[in-house]
Amino acid sequence: METATHMLRTGRRGTLFEYQMALRDLRASVGRMDLAWSLAWHDVSSRYRGSILGPFWITLSMGLMVMGIGVVYANLFGIALQDFLPLVALGIVFFGTISGTITEGCDTFVQAAGMLSQTSLPMFTFVWRTMFRNVINLGHHLVIVIAVLIYYGFWRHANAPVAALGLVFLVLNAGWISMLAGLASARFRDIPQIVTSVMQFAIFVTPVFWPVERLGSHKWVLDFNPFYHMLQAVRAPLMGGQVAAHTYLFLAGMAVVGWAVTFSIFATIRRRIVHYL
Amino acid sequence: MKAPPVSISCQGLTLRFPVYGVDAKSLKKHLAKITVGGKLGRSHGSTEVTALSNLNMELKAGDRLGLVGHNGSGKTTLLRALSGAYEPDEGAIEVKGRIAPLLDLNLGIDPSATGYENIRLRGRIAGLSAKEVDARMDEIAAFTGLGPFLAMPVKTYSAGMQARLAFAAATSVEADVLLMDEWIAVGDAEFQQLAHKRLLKLVERAGILVLASHDLDLLRLYCNKVMRMEGGVASPVTDIRKLDELMAA
């Protein structure tokens, strides 16, 4: 019932031991996944407390942005609105989840300083909290996705199960980047600014607002953009397109390597994190 | 139901604080001579404070340990280490039993959320399931004495009302090991008495109490053992009746 009925904390006992302790933290957080959910829900509901629309405010502002950009760019590019608006809508919503998870990841540990410095709550709990919060937000934004897909008739070709698989890859990858940003931000306070700038840059070099075809013969550069693959894995199936096999390969590889690296860093600095804060 | 054995064991516990982003080079020489605070050292580019050094202690059920010492002598650090938040750099801490750290009552209190929500949140953080919190809600709500105010955001509360809420929520979890930084006295005279009773009951039920305080009379009242800390070095755990000798030493 209480946080721990048996607690053992010891000094360093070699690298392997540090990994075991990090794994124990991970396992403890999985056992208390419901706490991470509660915290995430609390975050969402307290951010919009007192407002009538609640979290749908971001949905609304996102909807306006989709309309604005969709209409203007469709004219600039000379593309039919019914092809372009869904592209932009899905792009903005799913890229929003990617960039939200990553930029909010910077605050993961800093925000939890109070709890981390006087309880034995697992650190991973706060990583899940950030991820869940963004998944909950995405849940609200799905309204836009569904509305657009129905209005423009894409729902007939949409392949939801494949898109769901893509979403799993998206969340998995955004998750490790988020945690890595959190660990780095705890130690170096310049990181949040850097991360924000990088994500701002990323939204323009990733085909969020523009169709891939516009790149012409330069299309290959996108293969090196991880955000393109994350976005593509969700957006393409919803718009009746195919996801290239190498996109899945890229995402799977990135998730494995990314989590391995992040977990190793976590294992190495785990006992120091609370002192950074 | 037989209670599992409750115990705390610290062996060779050493805790060093890296202080980041502070260049304490010039201050080092001065600070090292002052009795307040731990020892400062330097390694890997960051200044290190040795907050606890080679601390050994064994506590079993029924022990009520008082911690005395200057500001910065390591009392709070020890409490936080016992709560599981700080990892030792050397040695080991082993705690058997459910730990309730009552170090900061305002932990997890969200001013924009209502009283009820805060009770729920605090309960969840302390390890209760949603159902368990709901089961206790009436009792906790009654104890706060805040009545209809519980449905209002905590930021509209007076400081005293906030303290009532925080205290009621924090002490709603029974535990085997109670960690306290100073004896908690909150609210008006009437509430202080209620709080006092509740705290005593909690202490009675808990197997072990570790209480850090500067108030020697208070320690005499609630503790049966005492440990004096100075610059991160702890005296052996001694009987409370020898407190005067310990302080004179």
Short mmCIF file of N, CA and C in Angstrom, two decimals, chain A residues 97-229:
data_model
loop_
_atom_site.label_atom_id
_atom_site.label_comp_id
_atom_site.label_asym_id
_atom_site.label_seq_id
_atom_site.Cartn_x
_atom_site.Cartn_y
_atom_site.Cartn_z
N THR A 97 1.86 16.17 -31.42
CA THR A 97 2.10 15.16 -30.39
C THR A 97 3.59 14.89 -30.25
N ILE A 98 4.27 14.78 -31.39
CA ILE A 98 5.71 14.54 -31.33
C ILE A 98 6.41 15.68 -30.60
N SER A 99 6.16 16.91 -31.06
CA SER A 99 6.91 18.03 -30.49
C SER A 99 6.45 18.32 -29.07
N GLY A 100 5.16 18.10 -28.77
CA GLY A 100 4.67 18.29 -27.39
C GLY A 100 5.35 17.34 -26.43
N THR A 101 5.41 16.07 -26.81
CA THR A 101 6.04 15.08 -25.94
C THR A 101 7.50 15.43 -25.69
N ILE A 102 8.17 15.87 -26.73
CA ILE A 102 9.60 16.13 -26.60
C ILE A 102 9.86 17.42 -25.81
N THR A 103 9.17 18.51 -26.17
CA THR A 103 9.45 19.76 -25.45
C THR A 103 8.99 19.69 -23.99
N GLU A 104 7.86 19.04 -23.74
CA GLU A 104 7.42 18.91 -22.34
C GLU A 104 8.31 17.94 -21.58
N GLY A 105 8.99 17.07 -22.33
CA GLY A 105 9.93 16.14 -21.69
C GLY A 105 11.00 16.87 -20.91
N CYS A 106 11.36 18.07 -21.36
CA CYS A 106 12.38 18.85 -20.68
C CYS A 106 12.02 19.12 -19.23
N ASP A 107 10.71 19.21 -18.96
CA ASP A 107 10.26 19.53 -17.60
C ASP A 107 10.01 18.29 -16.75
N THR A 108 10.09 17.12 -17.38
CA THR A 108 9.70 15.89 -16.69
C THR A 108 10.27 15.80 -15.28
N PHE A 109 11.59 15.91 -15.16
CA PHE A 109 12.21 15.72 -13.85
C PHE A 109 12.26 17.01 -13.06
N VAL A 110 12.48 18.12 -13.76
CA VAL A 110 12.57 19.40 -13.07
C VAL A 110 11.28 19.69 -12.30
N GLN A 111 10.16 19.41 -12.97
CA GLN A 111 8.86 19.65 -12.37
C GLN A 111 8.61 18.74 -11.18
N ALA A 112 9.18 17.55 -11.21
CA ALA A 112 8.92 16.56 -10.18
C ALA A 112 9.92 16.66 -9.03
N ALA A 113 10.71 17.75 -9.00
CA ALA A 113 11.78 17.88 -8.02
C ALA A 113 11.29 17.60 -6.60
N GLY A 114 10.15 18.19 -6.23
CA GLY A 114 9.63 18.03 -4.88
C GLY A 114 9.39 16.58 -4.53
N MET A 115 8.72 15.88 -5.43
CA MET A 115 8.39 14.49 -5.15
C MET A 115 9.62 13.60 -5.19
N LEU A 116 10.53 13.90 -6.11
CA LEU A 116 11.70 13.04 -6.23
C LEU A 116 12.64 13.19 -5.05
N SER A 117 12.62 14.37 -4.40
CA SER A 117 13.60 14.58 -3.33
C SER A 117 13.09 14.13 -1.97
N GLN A 118 11.87 13.63 -1.89
CA GLN A 118 11.44 13.14 -0.58
C GLN A 118 10.54 11.92 -0.59
N THR A 119 10.45 11.27 -1.72
CA THR A 119 9.73 10.01 -1.74
C THR A 119 10.54 9.01 -2.57
N SER A 120 10.15 7.77 -2.51
CA SER A 120 10.87 6.78 -3.30
C SER A 120 10.08 6.43 -4.56
N LEU A 121 9.29 7.38 -5.05
CA LEU A 121 8.55 7.14 -6.29
C LEU A 121 9.54 6.86 -7.42
N PRO A 122 9.19 5.90 -8.31
CA PRO A 122 10.09 5.62 -9.42
C PRO A 122 10.19 6.81 -10.37
N MET A 123 11.38 7.02 -10.91
CA MET A 123 11.56 8.17 -11.81
C MET A 123 10.82 7.99 -13.12
N PHE A 124 10.72 6.73 -13.56
CA PHE A 124 10.04 6.48 -14.82
C PHE A 124 8.57 6.91 -14.77
N THR A 125 8.00 6.91 -13.57
CA THR A 125 6.61 7.35 -13.43
C THR A 125 6.41 8.71 -14.07
N PHE A 126 7.41 9.58 -13.92
CA PHE A 126 7.26 10.95 -14.43
C PHE A 126 7.47 11.01 -15.94
N VAL A 127 8.26 10.06 -16.46
CA VAL A 127 8.40 9.95 -17.92
C VAL A 127 7.06 9.55 -18.53
N TRP A 128 6.42 8.56 -17.90
CA TRP A 128 5.10 8.12 -18.40
C TRP A 128 4.09 9.25 -18.27
N ARG A 129 4.21 10.00 -17.19
CA ARG A 129 3.28 11.10 -16.98
C ARG A 129 3.31 12.05 -18.17
N THR A 130 4.51 12.44 -18.60
CA THR A 130 4.63 13.35 -19.74
C THR A 130 4.07 12.70 -21.00
N MET A 131 4.39 11.42 -21.21
CA MET A 131 3.91 10.75 -22.41
C MET A 131 2.38 10.62 -22.40
N PHE A 132 1.85 10.19 -21.27
CA PHE A 132 0.40 10.03 -21.17
C PHE A 132 -0.33 11.35 -21.39
N ARG A 133 0.24 12.41 -20.82
CA ARG A 133 -0.39 13.72 -20.96
C ARG A 133 -0.55 14.08 -22.43
N ASN A 134 0.48 13.79 -23.21
CA ASN A 134 0.42 14.12 -24.62
C ASN A 134 -0.50 13.19 -25.40
N VAL A 135 -0.58 11.95 -24.93
CA VAL A 135 -1.51 11.01 -25.57
C VAL A 135 -2.95 11.47 -25.29
N ILE A 136 -3.19 11.93 -24.06
CA ILE A 136 -4.53 12.43 -23.73
C ILE A 136 -4.88 13.64 -24.59
N ASN A 137 -3.90 14.54 -24.74
CA ASN A 137 -4.13 15.70 -25.61
C ASN A 137 -4.44 15.27 -27.04
N LEU A 138 -3.68 14.28 -27.52
CA LEU A 138 -3.91 13.78 -28.87
C LEU A 138 -5.33 13.25 -28.99
N GLY A 139 -5.79 12.58 -27.94
CA GLY A 139 -7.15 12.06 -27.93
C GLY A 139 -8.17 13.16 -28.23
N HIS A 140 -7.94 14.35 -27.68
CA HIS A 140 -8.84 15.48 -27.96
C HIS A 140 -8.72 15.94 -29.40
N HIS A 141 -7.46 15.95 -29.90
CA HIS A 141 -7.25 16.46 -31.25
C HIS A 141 -7.76 15.50 -32.33
N LEU A 142 -7.98 14.25 -31.93
CA LEU A 142 -8.46 13.29 -32.93
C LEU A 142 -9.79 13.75 -33.54
N VAL A 143 -10.47 14.62 -32.80
CA VAL A 143 -11.71 15.20 -33.33
C VAL A 143 -11.45 15.82 -34.70
N ILE A 144 -10.35 16.60 -34.79
CA ILE A 144 -10.00 17.25 -36.05
C ILE A 144 -9.73 16.21 -37.12
N VAL A 145 -8.92 15.21 -36.73
CA VAL A 145 -8.55 14.17 -37.70
C VAL A 145 -9.79 13.49 -38.25
N ILE A 146 -10.67 13.07 -37.32
CA ILE A 146 -11.87 12.34 -37.75
C ILE A 146 -12.77 13.23 -38.61
N ALA A 147 -12.94 14.48 -38.18
CA ALA A 147 -13.79 15.40 -38.93
C ALA A 147 -13.29 15.59 -40.36
N VAL A 148 -11.99 15.82 -40.47
CA VAL A 148 -11.40 16.05 -41.79
C VAL A 148 -11.50 14.81 -42.66
N LEU A 149 -11.21 13.65 -42.08
CA LEU A 149 -11.24 12.41 -42.86
C LEU A 149 -12.65 12.11 -43.35
N ILE A 150 -13.62 12.41 -42.52
CA ILE A 150 -15.00 12.15 -42.94
C ILE A 150 -15.44 13.17 -43.98
N TYR A 151 -15.15 14.45 -43.71
CA TYR A 151 -15.61 15.52 -44.59
C TYR A 151 -15.05 15.36 -46.01
N TYR A 152 -13.77 14.99 -46.09
CA TYR A 152 -13.15 14.87 -47.41
C TYR A 152 -13.18 13.45 -47.96
N GLY A 153 -13.89 12.58 -47.26
CA GLY A 153 -14.12 11.24 -47.78
C GLY A 153 -12.93 10.30 -47.70
N PHE A 154 -11.90 10.66 -46.95
CA PHE A 154 -10.74 9.78 -46.86
C PHE A 154 -11.01 8.53 -46.01
N TRP A 155 -12.09 8.63 -45.22
CA TRP A 155 -12.34 7.51 -44.31
C TRP A 155 -12.57 6.20 -45.06
N ARG A 156 -12.97 6.32 -46.32
CA ARG A 156 -13.22 5.09 -47.09
C ARG A 156 -11.92 4.32 -47.35
N HIS A 157 -10.82 5.06 -47.49
CA HIS A 157 -9.54 4.39 -47.78
C HIS A 157 -8.65 4.29 -46.55
N ALA A 158 -9.07 4.93 -45.47
CA ALA A 158 -8.20 4.97 -44.28
C ALA A 158 -8.02 3.58 -43.69
N ASN A 159 -6.80 3.29 -43.32
CA ASN A 159 -6.50 2.01 -42.72
C ASN A 159 -6.12 2.25 -41.24
N ALA A 160 -7.14 2.21 -40.40
CA ALA A 160 -6.93 2.58 -39.00
C ALA A 160 -5.96 1.66 -38.26
N PRO A 161 -6.05 0.33 -38.42
CA PRO A 161 -5.12 -0.53 -37.68
C PRO A 161 -3.66 -0.24 -38.01
N VAL A 162 -3.36 -0.01 -39.29
CA VAL A 162 -1.98 0.29 -39.67
C VAL A 162 -1.55 1.64 -39.08
N ALA A 163 -2.49 2.59 -39.08
CA ALA A 163 -2.19 3.90 -38.50
C ALA A 163 -1.92 3.76 -37.00
N ALA A 164 -2.70 2.88 -36.34
CA ALA A 164 -2.50 2.66 -34.91
C ALA A 164 -1.12 2.09 -34.64
N LEU A 165 -0.70 1.18 -35.52
CA LEU A 165 0.65 0.62 -35.40
C LEU A 165 1.68 1.74 -35.53
N GLY A 166 1.44 2.61 -36.52
CA GLY A 166 2.33 3.74 -36.71
C GLY A 166 2.37 4.64 -35.49
N LEU A 167 1.20 4.81 -34.87
CA LEU A 167 1.13 5.66 -33.68
C LEU A 167 1.95 5.07 -32.53
N VAL A 168 1.92 3.75 -32.43
CA VAL A 168 2.74 3.09 -31.41
C VAL A 168 4.21 3.41 -31.64
N PHE A 169 4.64 3.33 -32.90
CA PHE A 169 6.03 3.67 -33.22
C PHE A 169 6.32 5.14 -32.91
N LEU A 170 5.37 5.99 -33.24
CA LEU A 170 5.54 7.42 -32.99
C LEU A 170 5.74 7.68 -31.50
N VAL A 171 4.83 7.10 -30.67
CA VAL A 171 4.90 7.35 -29.23
C VAL A 171 6.17 6.74 -28.65
N LEU A 172 6.52 5.54 -29.10
CA LEU A 172 7.74 4.89 -28.60
C LEU A 172 8.96 5.77 -28.84
N ASN A 173 9.04 6.33 -30.04
CA ASN A 173 10.22 7.13 -30.36
C ASN A 173 10.19 8.50 -29.70
N ALA A 174 9.02 9.13 -29.70
CA ALA A 174 8.91 10.43 -29.03
C ALA A 174 9.22 10.24 -27.55
N GLY A 175 8.88 9.06 -27.01
CA GLY A 175 9.10 8.77 -25.59
C GLY A 175 10.56 8.81 -25.19
N TRP A 176 11.39 8.14 -25.95
CA TRP A 176 12.81 8.14 -25.53
C TRP A 176 13.45 9.49 -25.73
N ILE A 177 13.05 10.19 -26.80
CA ILE A 177 13.62 11.53 -27.01
C ILE A 177 13.19 12.44 -25.86
N SER A 178 11.93 12.27 -25.45
CA SER A 178 11.39 13.06 -24.34
C SER A 178 12.17 12.81 -23.06
N MET A 179 12.42 11.53 -22.77
CA MET A 179 13.14 11.19 -21.54
C MET A 179 14.58 11.70 -21.59
N LEU A 180 15.19 11.55 -22.77
CA LEU A 180 16.57 12.02 -22.94
C LEU A 180 16.63 13.53 -22.71
N ALA A 181 15.65 14.24 -23.27
CA ALA A 181 15.59 15.69 -23.09
C ALA A 181 15.41 16.01 -21.61
N GLY A 182 14.60 15.20 -20.93
CA GLY A 182 14.36 15.41 -19.50
C GLY A 182 15.63 15.24 -18.69
N LEU A 183 16.36 14.18 -18.97
CA LEU A 183 17.61 13.92 -18.25
C LEU A 183 18.61 15.03 -18.49
N ALA A 184 18.73 15.45 -19.77
CA ALA A 184 19.69 16.49 -20.11
C ALA A 184 19.28 17.83 -19.50
N SER A 185 17.96 18.10 -19.51
CA SER A 185 17.49 19.38 -18.98
C SER A 185 17.67 19.46 -17.47
N ALA A 186 17.61 18.31 -16.81
CA ALA A 186 17.79 18.33 -15.36
C ALA A 186 19.20 18.80 -15.02
N ARG A 187 20.15 18.37 -15.84
CA ARG A 187 21.55 18.70 -15.57
C ARG A 187 21.92 20.07 -16.13
N PHE A 188 21.54 20.33 -17.38
CA PHE A 188 21.92 21.58 -18.02
C PHE A 188 20.69 22.38 -18.35
N ARG A 189 20.59 23.55 -17.78
CA ARG A 189 19.37 24.34 -17.93
C ARG A 189 19.24 25.02 -19.30
N ASP A 190 20.23 24.82 -20.17
CA ASP A 190 20.13 25.41 -21.52
C ASP A 190 19.35 24.50 -22.45
N ILE A 191 19.22 23.25 -22.06
CA ILE A 191 18.64 22.27 -22.97
C ILE A 191 17.21 22.61 -23.41
N PRO A 192 16.31 23.02 -22.51
CA PRO A 192 14.94 23.30 -22.96
C PRO A 192 14.89 24.31 -24.11
N GLN A 193 15.73 25.34 -24.04
CA GLN A 193 15.76 26.34 -25.12
C GLN A 193 16.22 25.71 -26.41
N ILE A 194 17.25 24.88 -26.31
CA ILE A 194 17.78 24.22 -27.51
C ILE A 194 16.71 23.31 -28.11
N VAL A 195 16.07 22.54 -27.25
CA VAL A 195 15.06 21.60 -27.73
C VAL A 195 13.92 22.34 -28.43
N THR A 196 13.48 23.44 -27.83
CA THR A 196 12.40 24.22 -28.43
C THR A 196 12.81 24.72 -29.82
N SER A 197 14.05 25.22 -29.93
CA SER A 197 14.50 25.72 -31.23
C SER A 197 14.56 24.60 -32.25
N VAL A 198 15.07 23.46 -31.82
CA VAL A 198 15.19 22.33 -32.75
C VAL A 198 13.81 21.90 -33.24
N MET A 199 12.85 21.85 -32.33
CA MET A 199 11.52 21.42 -32.73
C MET A 199 10.85 22.44 -33.65
N GLN A 200 11.15 23.72 -33.42
CA GLN A 200 10.61 24.76 -34.31
C GLN A 200 11.18 24.62 -35.71
N PHE A 201 12.46 24.32 -35.74
CA PHE A 201 13.13 24.10 -37.02
C PHE A 201 12.55 22.85 -37.69
N ALA A 202 12.34 21.81 -36.87
CA ALA A 202 11.90 20.52 -37.41
C ALA A 202 10.55 20.61 -38.09
N ILE A 203 9.67 21.48 -37.57
CA ILE A 203 8.33 21.54 -38.16
C ILE A 203 8.38 22.03 -39.60
N PHE A 204 9.45 22.79 -39.95
CA PHE A 204 9.54 23.30 -41.31
C PHE A 204 10.27 22.36 -42.26
N VAL A 205 11.21 21.58 -41.71
CA VAL A 205 11.92 20.66 -42.60
C VAL A 205 11.22 19.31 -42.72
N THR A 206 10.17 19.13 -41.90
CA THR A 206 9.37 17.91 -42.00
C THR A 206 8.13 18.23 -42.82
N PRO A 207 7.71 17.35 -43.69
CA PRO A 207 6.53 17.66 -44.53
C PRO A 207 5.24 17.73 -43.73
N VAL A 208 5.13 18.75 -42.89
CA VAL A 208 3.90 18.96 -42.14
C VAL A 208 2.98 19.84 -42.96
N PHE A 209 3.55 20.95 -43.48
CA PHE A 209 2.76 21.94 -44.22
C PHE A 209 2.86 21.78 -45.72
N TRP A 210 3.73 20.89 -46.16
CA TRP A 210 3.90 20.77 -47.61
C TRP A 210 3.95 19.32 -48.03
N PRO A 211 3.47 19.05 -49.25
CA PRO A 211 3.46 17.66 -49.73
C PRO A 211 4.85 17.20 -50.11
N VAL A 212 5.11 15.95 -49.85
CA VAL A 212 6.43 15.38 -50.10
C VAL A 212 6.86 15.56 -51.56
N GLU A 213 5.89 15.44 -52.47
CA GLU A 213 6.20 15.50 -53.91
C GLU A 213 6.89 16.79 -54.30
N ARG A 214 6.65 17.85 -53.54
CA ARG A 214 7.22 19.16 -53.87
C ARG A 214 8.74 19.16 -53.85
N LEU A 215 9.31 18.18 -53.14
CA LEU A 215 10.76 18.14 -53.05
C LEU A 215 11.38 17.63 -54.34
N GLY A 216 10.58 16.98 -55.18
CA GLY A 216 11.07 16.48 -56.46
C GLY A 216 12.21 15.49 -56.26
N SER A 217 13.30 15.77 -56.92
CA SER A 217 14.42 14.83 -56.89
C SER A 217 15.18 14.87 -55.55
N HIS A 218 14.84 15.83 -54.71
CA HIS A 218 15.52 15.92 -53.41
C HIS A 218 14.82 15.13 -52.32
N LYS A 219 13.84 14.33 -52.73
CA LYS A 219 13.03 13.61 -51.76
C LYS A 219 13.85 12.75 -50.79
N TRP A 220 15.00 12.31 -51.28
CA TRP A 220 15.81 11.39 -50.47
C TRP A 220 16.25 12.00 -49.13
N VAL A 221 16.34 13.34 -49.06
CA VAL A 221 16.80 13.94 -47.79
C VAL A 221 15.84 13.59 -46.65
N LEU A 222 14.58 13.37 -46.99
CA LEU A 222 13.60 13.06 -45.94
C LEU A 222 13.91 11.75 -45.23
N ASP A 223 14.59 10.85 -45.95
CA ASP A 223 14.91 9.57 -45.33
C ASP A 223 15.78 9.72 -44.10
N PHE A 224 16.43 10.88 -43.99
CA PHE A 224 17.30 11.10 -42.83
C PHE A 224 16.60 11.91 -41.75
N ASN A 225 15.34 12.21 -42.00
CA ASN A 225 14.58 12.98 -41.01
C ASN A 225 13.70 12.04 -40.18
N PRO A 226 14.08 11.80 -38.92
CA PRO A 226 13.31 10.85 -38.11
C PRO A 226 11.86 11.29 -37.93
N PHE A 227 11.63 12.59 -37.88
CA PHE A 227 10.26 13.08 -37.67
C PHE A 227 9.38 12.78 -38.88
N TYR A 228 10.02 12.77 -40.07
CA TYR A 228 9.27 12.42 -41.28
C TYR A 228 8.74 10.99 -41.18
N HIS A 229 9.61 10.08 -40.75
CA HIS A 229 9.19 8.68 -40.63
C HIS A 229 8.09 8.52 -39.58
#
